Short mmCIF file of C-alpha atoms and ligand atoms in Angstrom, two decimals:
data_model
loop_
_atom_site.label_atom_id
_atom_site.label_comp_id
_atom_site.label_asym_id
_atom_site.label_seq_id
_atom_site.Cartn_x
_atom_site.Cartn_y
_atom_site.Cartn_z
CA UNK A 867 114.96 35.09 18.53
CA UNK A 868 112.92 35.68 21.66
CA UNK A 869 113.39 33.66 24.73
CA UNK A 870 110.08 32.11 25.63
CA UNK A 871 110.69 32.94 29.38
CA UNK A 872 113.23 35.19 30.92
CA UNK A 873 113.66 35.97 34.57
CA UNK A 874 113.10 39.68 35.55
CA UNK A 875 116.44 41.42 35.29
CA UNK A 876 117.87 38.64 32.76
CA UNK A 877 120.26 40.17 30.53
CA UNK A 878 118.68 39.69 27.02
CA UNK A 879 121.57 40.76 24.98
CA UNK A 880 123.58 38.86 22.45
CA UNK A 881 126.76 39.01 24.42
CA UNK A 882 127.87 40.05 28.03
CA UNK A 883 127.79 43.79 27.90
CA UNK A 884 130.20 43.98 30.79
CA UNK A 885 133.02 42.42 28.77
CA UNK A 886 132.04 42.46 25.22
CA UNK A 887 134.17 44.43 22.55
CA UNK A 888 130.98 45.97 21.45
CA UNK A 889 130.44 48.10 24.59
CA UNK A 890 134.30 48.76 25.28
CA UNK A 891 134.35 52.45 23.89
CA UNK A 892 131.13 52.99 26.12
CA UNK A 893 132.66 51.49 29.16
CA UNK A 894 135.86 53.31 28.75
CA UNK A 895 134.47 56.70 27.60
CA UNK A 896 132.26 57.20 30.63
CA UNK A 897 131.02 60.70 29.53
CA UNK A 898 128.52 61.65 26.91
CA UNK A 899 126.43 64.55 25.74
CA UNK A 900 122.52 64.32 25.73
CA UNK A 901 120.67 67.00 23.83
CA UNK A 902 116.97 67.68 24.19
CA UNK A 903 115.88 69.52 21.10
CA UNK A 904 112.54 69.51 19.40
CA UNK A 905 109.53 71.80 18.45
CA UNK A 906 109.11 72.37 22.12
CA UNK A 907 112.25 74.26 22.12
CA UNK A 908 110.45 77.06 20.05
CA UNK A 909 108.46 77.87 22.97
CA UNK A 910 111.66 78.97 25.03
CA UNK A 911 109.82 77.07 27.96
CA UNK A 912 106.82 79.50 28.09
CA UNK A 913 103.35 79.16 26.57
CA UNK A 914 101.18 82.27 26.84
CA UNK A 915 97.64 81.06 26.94
CA UNK A 916 94.69 82.94 25.11
CA UNK A 917 93.67 84.45 28.44
CA UNK A 918 97.24 85.93 28.82
CA UNK A 919 98.42 83.72 31.66
CA UNK A 920 101.79 81.95 31.34
CA UNK A 921 102.34 78.34 31.65
CA UNK A 922 105.98 77.21 31.95
CA UNK A 923 107.33 74.02 30.94
CA UNK A 924 109.99 72.53 28.49
CA UNK A 925 109.74 69.38 26.54
CA UNK A 926 106.38 68.42 28.10
CA UNK A 927 104.93 71.87 27.27
CA UNK A 928 102.42 70.68 24.73
CA UNK A 929 100.83 68.34 27.24
CA UNK A 930 101.38 69.94 30.60
CA UNK A 931 100.26 73.35 29.32
CA UNK A 932 97.45 71.81 27.38
CA UNK A 933 98.41 73.38 24.01
CA UNK A 934 95.79 72.55 21.34
CA UNK A 935 97.34 70.51 18.61
CA UNK A 936 96.19 73.23 15.95
CA UNK A 937 98.40 75.66 17.91
CA UNK A 938 101.44 73.46 18.33
CA UNK A 939 101.22 72.44 14.72
CA UNK A 940 101.03 76.12 13.87
CA UNK A 941 104.23 76.68 15.90
CA UNK A 942 106.01 74.32 13.51
CA UNK A 943 105.40 76.52 10.55
CA UNK A 944 107.44 79.00 12.53
CA UNK A 945 110.22 76.71 13.79
CA UNK A 946 113.39 77.59 11.91
CA UNK A 947 116.47 76.73 14.06
CA UNK A 948 119.01 78.09 11.39
CA UNK A 949 121.64 78.56 14.01
CA UNK A 950 122.09 74.96 14.48
CA UNK A 951 125.83 74.17 13.83
CA UNK A 952 126.51 70.48 13.98
CA UNK A 953 130.21 71.03 13.72
CA UNK A 954 130.08 73.41 16.84
CA UNK A 955 127.79 71.11 18.87
CA UNK A 956 130.08 68.12 18.28
CA UNK A 957 133.12 70.36 18.79
CA UNK A 958 131.41 71.39 22.37
CA UNK A 959 131.13 67.72 23.28
CA UNK A 960 134.49 67.11 22.14
CA UNK A 961 136.14 69.98 24.04
CA UNK A 962 134.18 68.85 27.16
CA UNK A 963 135.79 65.34 26.85
CA UNK A 964 132.47 63.66 25.93
CA UNK A 965 133.00 60.57 23.82
CA UNK A 966 129.56 60.26 22.55
CA UNK A 967 126.54 62.46 21.79
CA UNK A 968 122.84 61.36 22.04
CA UNK A 969 120.11 63.65 20.49
CA UNK A 970 116.18 63.54 20.77
CA UNK A 971 115.15 62.42 17.31
CA UNK A 972 111.41 62.24 18.49
CA UNK A 973 110.21 62.99 21.95
CA UNK A 974 106.82 62.35 23.33
CA UNK A 975 105.28 64.98 21.09
CA UNK A 976 105.98 62.61 18.31
CA UNK A 977 107.51 65.32 15.97
CA UNK A 978 110.39 63.94 13.94
CA UNK A 979 113.58 65.98 13.85
CA UNK A 980 114.64 64.52 10.59
CA UNK A 981 112.92 64.13 7.27
CA UNK A 982 111.21 60.88 7.85
CA UNK A 983 109.20 59.38 4.99
CA UNK A 984 107.04 57.64 7.40
CA UNK A 985 104.72 60.58 8.20
CA UNK A 986 104.64 64.32 7.60
CA UNK A 987 104.78 65.18 11.37
CA UNK A 988 108.49 66.11 10.95
CA UNK A 989 110.73 69.11 10.83
CA UNK A 990 111.27 68.87 7.00
CA UNK A 991 107.45 68.83 6.06
CA UNK A 992 106.26 71.08 8.64
CA UNK A 993 108.88 73.81 9.01
CA UNK A 994 110.70 76.27 6.77
CA UNK A 995 113.86 74.59 7.99
CA UNK A 996 115.00 72.42 5.07
CA UNK A 997 117.91 70.66 6.49
CA UNK A 998 118.56 67.26 8.05
CA UNK A 999 120.45 68.09 11.27
CA UNK A 1000 120.82 64.21 11.83
CA UNK A 1001 122.86 63.90 8.71
CA UNK A 1002 124.95 67.05 9.65
CA UNK A 1003 125.60 65.48 13.06
CA UNK A 1004 126.38 62.18 11.59
CA UNK A 1005 129.22 63.91 9.38
CA UNK A 1006 130.54 66.15 12.06
CA UNK A 1007 130.56 63.27 14.56
CA UNK A 1008 132.66 61.03 12.24
CA UNK A 1009 134.94 63.84 11.44
CA UNK A 1010 135.61 64.56 15.02
CA UNK A 1011 135.77 61.08 16.38
CA UNK A 1012 132.63 61.52 18.55
CA UNK A 1013 130.19 58.59 18.51
CA UNK A 1014 126.59 59.37 17.78
CA UNK A 1015 123.52 58.14 19.44
CA UNK A 1016 119.65 58.62 19.04
CA UNK A 1017 116.85 59.16 21.69
CA UNK A 1018 113.49 57.79 20.49
CA UNK A 1019 110.32 58.07 22.52
CA UNK A 1020 108.10 54.93 22.13
CA UNK A 1021 105.32 57.03 23.85
CA UNK A 1022 103.80 59.29 20.98
CA UNK A 1023 101.13 61.94 21.72
CA UNK A 1024 100.52 62.72 18.14
CA UNK A 1025 100.25 59.59 16.19
CA UNK A 1026 96.47 58.75 16.31
CA UNK A 1027 97.05 54.89 16.36
CA UNK A 1028 99.29 55.41 19.57
CA UNK A 1029 96.61 57.08 21.66
CA UNK A 1030 94.98 55.31 24.71
CA UNK A 1031 92.11 53.14 23.60
CA UNK A 1032 93.49 52.78 20.10
CA UNK A 1033 92.28 49.76 18.09
CA UNK A 1034 95.08 49.85 15.82
CA UNK A 1035 98.21 50.19 17.97
CA UNK A 1036 100.12 47.60 15.63
CA UNK A 1037 99.96 50.16 12.82
CA UNK A 1038 101.74 52.72 14.96
CA UNK A 1039 104.37 50.01 15.97
CA UNK A 1040 104.96 49.36 12.34
CA UNK A 1041 105.52 53.09 11.69
CA UNK A 1042 107.85 53.25 14.72
CA UNK A 1043 109.89 50.44 13.36
CA UNK A 1044 110.03 52.04 9.99
CA UNK A 1045 111.20 55.31 11.52
CA UNK A 1046 113.81 53.36 13.66
CA UNK A 1047 115.04 51.72 10.43
CA UNK A 1048 115.50 55.05 8.87
CA UNK A 1049 117.42 56.18 11.90
CA UNK A 1050 119.59 53.00 11.97
CA UNK A 1051 120.24 52.82 8.31
CA UNK A 1052 120.58 56.29 6.90
CA UNK A 1053 123.16 57.93 9.23
CA UNK A 1054 126.03 55.52 9.41
CA UNK A 1055 126.72 53.54 12.45
CA UNK A 1056 124.53 54.38 15.65
CA UNK A 1057 126.49 53.99 18.72
CA UNK A 1058 123.59 54.22 21.22
CA UNK A 1059 119.88 53.92 21.11
CA UNK A 1060 118.00 55.62 24.08
CA UNK A 1061 114.51 54.49 24.19
CA UNK A 1062 112.03 56.43 26.58
CA UNK A 1063 108.30 56.54 27.20
CA UNK A 1064 108.07 52.59 27.57
CA UNK A 1065 106.04 52.94 30.81
CA UNK A 1066 102.90 54.10 28.80
CA UNK A 1067 100.30 51.28 28.05
CA UNK A 1068 99.65 49.67 25.68
CA UNK A 1069 103.44 49.18 25.35
CA UNK A 1070 104.34 45.72 26.79
CA UNK A 1071 107.54 44.08 27.79
CA UNK A 1072 106.89 41.44 24.72
CA UNK A 1073 106.69 44.52 22.30
CA UNK A 1074 109.90 45.80 24.00
CA UNK A 1075 111.63 42.39 23.34
CA UNK A 1076 110.41 42.25 19.91
CA UNK A 1077 111.67 45.91 19.29
CA UNK A 1078 115.13 44.97 20.93
CA UNK A 1079 115.37 42.03 18.44
CA UNK A 1080 114.40 44.42 15.62
CA UNK A 1081 117.19 46.85 16.49
CA UNK A 1082 119.77 44.11 17.10
CA UNK A 1083 119.00 42.72 13.64
CA UNK A 1084 119.57 46.02 12.03
CA UNK A 1085 122.43 47.31 14.08
CA UNK A 1086 124.21 44.54 16.15
CA UNK A 1087 126.65 46.89 17.70
CA UNK A 1088 124.13 49.51 18.82
CA UNK A 1089 124.13 49.94 22.66
CA UNK A 1090 120.49 49.98 23.79
CA UNK A 1091 119.05 51.28 27.15
CA UNK A 1092 116.66 49.49 29.21
CA UNK A 1093 113.62 51.75 28.45
CA UNK A 1094 113.02 49.60 25.49
CA UNK A 1095 110.67 47.33 27.66
CA UNK A 1096 109.62 46.96 31.11
CA UNK A 1097 112.58 45.13 32.51
CA UNK A 1098 111.09 41.73 32.20
CA UNK A 1099 112.68 40.08 29.08
CA UNK A 1100 113.44 43.39 27.34
CA UNK A 1101 116.13 45.28 29.42
CA UNK A 1102 118.56 46.45 26.68
CA UNK A 1103 122.32 46.79 27.65
CA UNK A 1104 122.35 49.35 30.14
CA UNK A 1105 120.13 50.87 33.05
CA UNK A 1106 119.14 54.45 33.23
CA UNK A 1107 119.07 55.85 36.72
CA UNK A 1108 118.12 59.48 36.35
CA UNK A 1109 119.93 62.43 38.13
CA UNK A 1110 121.87 59.99 40.28
CA UNK A 1111 125.44 59.47 41.38
CA UNK A 1112 125.33 55.78 42.77
CA UNK A 1113 127.98 55.03 45.50
CA UNK A 1114 128.60 51.50 44.02
CA UNK A 1115 128.00 49.85 40.71
CA UNK A 1116 124.39 48.80 39.94
CA UNK A 1117 123.96 45.08 40.32
CA UNK A 1118 123.60 43.00 37.03
CA UNK A 1119 123.59 45.66 34.47
CA UNK A 1120 125.84 48.43 32.88
CA UNK A 1121 124.39 51.95 33.82
CA UNK A 1122 124.27 55.48 32.44
CA UNK A 1123 123.07 58.15 34.58
CA UNK A 1124 121.53 61.11 32.67
CA UNK A 1125 121.29 64.45 34.05
CA UNK A 1126 120.10 68.05 33.41
CA UNK A 1127 122.66 70.82 33.38
CA UNK A 1128 120.10 73.25 34.90
CA UNK A 1129 116.50 72.13 35.95
CA UNK A 1130 115.09 71.18 32.63
CA UNK A 1131 115.89 68.85 29.75
CA UNK A 1132 114.45 71.18 26.91
CA UNK A 1133 115.38 74.83 26.55
CA UNK A 1134 113.67 77.06 29.09
CA UNK A 1135 114.93 80.68 28.94
CA UNK A 1136 113.97 81.52 32.49
CA UNK A 1137 115.89 78.54 33.94
CA UNK A 1138 119.39 79.81 35.11
CA UNK A 1139 119.76 77.49 37.92
CA UNK A 1140 122.79 76.07 36.42
CA UNK A 1141 124.95 73.25 38.24
CA UNK A 1142 128.40 74.61 38.93
CA UNK A 1143 131.44 73.12 36.90
CA UNK A 1144 132.54 71.69 40.36
CA UNK A 1145 129.25 69.81 40.83
CA UNK A 1146 129.51 68.51 37.06
CA UNK A 1147 133.02 67.18 37.50
CA UNK A 1148 132.21 65.56 40.90
CA UNK A 1149 129.11 63.97 39.38
CA UNK A 1150 131.54 62.55 36.51
CA UNK A 1151 134.22 61.45 38.89
CA UNK A 1152 131.70 59.73 41.21
CA UNK A 1153 129.85 58.04 38.46
CA UNK A 1154 133.05 56.85 36.78
CA UNK A 1155 134.33 55.64 40.39
CA UNK A 1156 131.09 53.36 40.49
CA UNK A 1157 131.71 52.06 36.90
CA UNK A 1158 128.80 54.09 35.38
CA UNK A 1159 128.43 56.59 32.50
CA UNK A 1160 127.40 60.23 32.74
CA UNK A 1161 125.06 61.58 30.06
CA UNK A 1162 124.97 65.26 30.57
CA UNK A 1163 122.12 67.06 28.91
CA UNK A 1164 122.21 70.50 27.02
CA UNK A 1165 118.97 72.19 25.69
CA UNK A 1166 119.49 74.38 22.56
CA UNK A 1167 117.32 77.34 22.24
CA UNK A 1168 114.72 77.95 19.41
CA UNK A 1169 117.65 78.88 16.95
CA UNK A 1170 119.36 75.60 17.64
CA UNK A 1171 122.06 77.23 19.58
CA UNK A 1172 123.42 75.81 22.95
CA UNK A 1173 123.24 78.62 25.57
CA UNK A 1174 126.61 80.10 26.48
CA UNK A 1175 126.22 79.20 30.20
CA UNK A 1176 125.99 75.59 29.13
CA UNK A 1177 128.98 75.88 26.77
CA UNK A 1178 130.99 77.59 29.72
CA UNK A 1179 130.44 74.57 32.06
CA UNK A 1180 131.13 72.00 29.48
CA UNK A 1181 134.44 73.87 28.83
CA UNK A 1182 135.43 73.78 32.40
CA UNK A 1183 134.77 70.06 32.70
CA UNK A 1184 136.87 69.68 29.58
CA UNK A 1185 139.69 71.70 31.12
CA UNK A 1186 139.63 69.50 34.24
CA UNK A 1187 139.66 66.47 32.12
CA UNK A 1188 142.73 67.32 30.19
CA UNK A 1189 144.82 66.84 33.31
CA UNK A 1190 142.68 64.65 35.35
CA UNK A 1191 141.12 62.25 32.65
CA UNK A 1192 142.99 59.21 33.99
CA UNK A 1193 140.56 59.22 36.96
CA UNK A 1194 137.74 58.91 34.43
CA UNK A 1195 138.50 57.29 31.08
CA UNK A 1196 139.01 53.58 31.47
CA UNK A 1197 138.65 53.74 35.13
CA UNK A 1198 136.03 52.18 37.24
CA UNK A 1199 135.00 50.74 40.77
CA UNK A 1200 138.10 49.86 42.75
CA UNK A 1201 136.61 47.09 44.80
CA UNK A 1202 139.78 47.74 46.96
CA UNK A 1203 138.76 50.67 49.13
CA UNK A 1204 135.65 52.13 50.82
CA UNK A 1205 134.35 55.46 49.48
CA UNK A 1206 135.99 58.18 51.49
CA UNK A 1207 134.43 61.19 52.94
CA UNK A 1208 136.74 63.65 51.25
CA UNK A 1209 136.05 62.42 47.65
CA UNK A 1210 135.83 59.47 45.42
CA UNK A 1211 138.45 56.84 44.33
CA UNK A 1212 138.44 55.14 40.94
CA UNK A 1213 140.70 52.36 39.48
CA UNK A 1214 142.40 51.49 36.21
CA UNK A 1215 144.43 48.30 36.66
CA UNK A 1216 147.12 48.77 39.18
CA UNK A 1217 146.59 52.47 39.54
CA UNK A 1218 144.19 54.08 41.86
CA UNK A 1219 142.85 57.58 41.38
CA UNK A 1220 141.76 59.73 44.44
CA UNK A 1221 139.63 62.62 43.44
CA UNK A 1222 140.00 64.73 46.34
CA UNK A 1223 137.20 67.33 47.13
CA UNK A 1224 138.25 68.39 50.55
CA UNK A 1225 141.94 68.97 50.16
CA UNK A 1226 143.59 68.47 53.89
CA UNK A 1227 145.50 71.35 55.58
CA UNK A 1228 149.21 70.84 55.34
CA UNK A 1229 150.40 67.94 57.42
CA UNK A 1230 146.98 66.49 57.91
CA UNK A 1231 146.05 63.00 56.17
CA UNK A 1232 143.53 61.73 53.78
CA UNK A 1233 142.75 58.18 54.99
CA UNK A 1234 142.21 55.27 52.56
CA UNK A 1235 140.41 52.25 54.02
CA UNK A 1236 141.26 49.02 52.41
CA UNK A 1237 138.44 46.50 51.99
CA UNK A 1238 141.03 44.08 50.73
CA UNK A 1239 144.84 44.17 51.01
CA UNK A 1240 147.14 46.05 48.48
CA UNK A 1241 150.33 47.71 48.77
CA UNK A 1242 151.13 51.32 47.61
CA UNK A 1243 154.49 51.98 45.65
CA UNK A 1244 154.20 55.45 44.80
CA UNK A 1245 151.73 58.32 44.68
CA UNK A 1246 151.51 61.82 42.89
CA UNK A 1247 149.30 64.63 42.17
CA UNK A 1248 148.23 64.73 38.69
CA UNK A 1249 148.34 68.65 38.57
CA UNK A 1250 151.92 69.63 39.00
CA UNK A 1251 153.27 66.00 39.59
CA UNK A 1252 154.09 66.55 43.32
CA UNK A 1253 154.99 63.33 45.12
CA UNK A 1254 152.51 62.43 47.92
CA UNK A 1255 153.84 60.69 51.02
CA UNK A 1256 151.83 57.46 51.73
CA UNK A 1257 152.06 55.48 54.97
CA UNK A 1258 150.35 52.43 56.15
CA UNK A 1259 147.96 53.34 58.91
CA UNK A 1260 145.31 51.20 60.76
CA UNK A 1261 142.99 49.63 58.27
CA UNK A 1262 144.54 51.22 55.16
CA UNK A 1263 146.81 54.15 54.22
CA UNK A 1264 147.37 57.67 55.06
CA UNK A 1265 148.17 60.11 52.27
CA UNK A 1266 149.90 63.44 53.15
CA UNK A 1267 149.99 65.88 50.52
CA UNK A 1268 151.44 69.31 51.18
CA UNK A 1269 150.49 72.84 50.12
CA UNK A 1270 147.17 74.31 48.98
CA UNK A 1271 144.64 72.35 46.61
CA UNK A 1272 146.18 72.11 43.11
CA UNK A 1273 142.85 72.17 41.58
CA UNK A 1274 139.75 73.87 43.32
CA UNK A 1275 137.43 71.56 41.63
CA UNK A 1276 138.96 68.35 42.38
CA UNK A 1277 142.56 67.49 42.91
CA UNK A 1278 143.55 63.90 41.87
CA UNK A 1279 146.22 61.95 43.54
CA UNK A 1280 147.40 58.90 41.35
CA UNK A 1281 148.66 55.86 43.42
CA UNK A 1282 150.69 53.04 42.02
CA UNK A 1283 149.44 49.82 43.86
CA UNK A 1284 149.75 46.04 43.85
CA UNK A 1285 146.75 44.04 44.93
CA UNK A 1286 147.69 41.14 47.33
CA UNK A 1287 147.54 38.05 45.61
C1 JFZ B 971 111.69 61.07 30.33
C2 JFZ B 971 111.03 62.01 29.73
O1 JFZ B 971 109.64 62.05 29.90
C3 JFZ B 971 111.63 63.52 29.94
O2 JFZ B 971 111.06 64.49 29.22
C4 JFZ B 971 113.09 63.31 29.66
O3 JFZ B 971 113.19 63.11 28.09
C5 JFZ B 971 113.80 62.38 30.40
C6 JFZ B 971 115.19 62.15 29.98
O4 JFZ B 971 113.04 60.97 30.27
O5 JFZ B 971 111.38 61.34 31.83
C7 JFZ B 971 111.63 60.33 32.82
C8 JFZ B 971 111.74 59.07 32.44
C9 JFZ B 971 112.03 58.01 33.49
C10 JFZ B 971 112.23 58.38 34.78
C11 JFZ B 971 112.08 59.87 35.05
C12 JFZ B 971 111.90 60.71 34.11
N1 JFZ B 971 112.66 57.59 35.67
O6 JFZ B 971 112.79 56.44 35.52
O7 JFZ B 971 113.01 57.90 36.89
#
């Protein structure tokens, strides 16, 4: 039921997303894989114009390189990502320590990556690739214990009724809902729905609220992002800062920061500007310490294969998490200490996790500034288990670990604490 009026930013959800059982896995998990994969991936990031010049782009290549629809549609007839291996994809997410996986089922080009019955602008009707990768992913995700989520763009460059000046936008909205019904009912439980392209007229916040209602009616447990509407009534369950590591929790709403692993969402063969494993781990630790989620993107190539440099970085993050997971999983904002210059601190109950980026020289101290009082009863490095001496000092505590940094990416010191009553 739609509220007649809702204040901007009001949480239009059936429960309190901060505390509900529905969102528990998401709040605890903190880390997911995003995948931008579509017909655009077939271009490998480059479109050669008829005059021989080259235009570079990824998932926006159709529009930003002004590819005529006839050509883009012809490209579909050659798109055959036979290397797509759902078990390998989900396995890569799992090995990286990612608890959920979100794939672009339909990006702005409108091309459905599943055999939708709603129209024929889809991977089944237009390509030689006669498989349903969403079904394959659903099976693999269930088998490996990874949650499955879908990205779906409201903005659609292809559907004639969705274009600017359309006199029959309602017909498009009906088709969109029919597609979402397929997505929410044919592939088992869908953990997260990631809308996008809501900013483009004639989409309105009222339409967004109706869409949010529609989704909740079909899939009450699905966690919905705020790009369903324009943040008036319809704001979903969580906000979507992009490419950000906020230093504190965002006010009023759960949040998930999505980021590219290089400089593009979709595959671009020339883009080798990969973030280091160290950067990725520190993004994750920083985001978890501010009670957010990190949705880290991969872009499979035209064969449907995740490039090896992306896999290598995911593997390194997973290796770090195997020892240092407690700093991330089920951890969040401390509320007790100010963010130090040498790293970040997260909290899980009566434990603090100091992820140290700048390890001190032997004998030097890492200072923790207390915003509210607590006592420390013990501390150790997660890698190796060495005890860390902790002494009260001024407005907080000094931690004096010895020896070289146990982990070059980020060394985590676990502290046993008792908050003052
Ligand atoms: C959108 C898409 O246009 C893009 O292709 C990609 O899928 C990305 C994840 O989402 O781009 C956006 C949307 C919102 C913002 C920035 C880029 N934003 O709110 O800052």
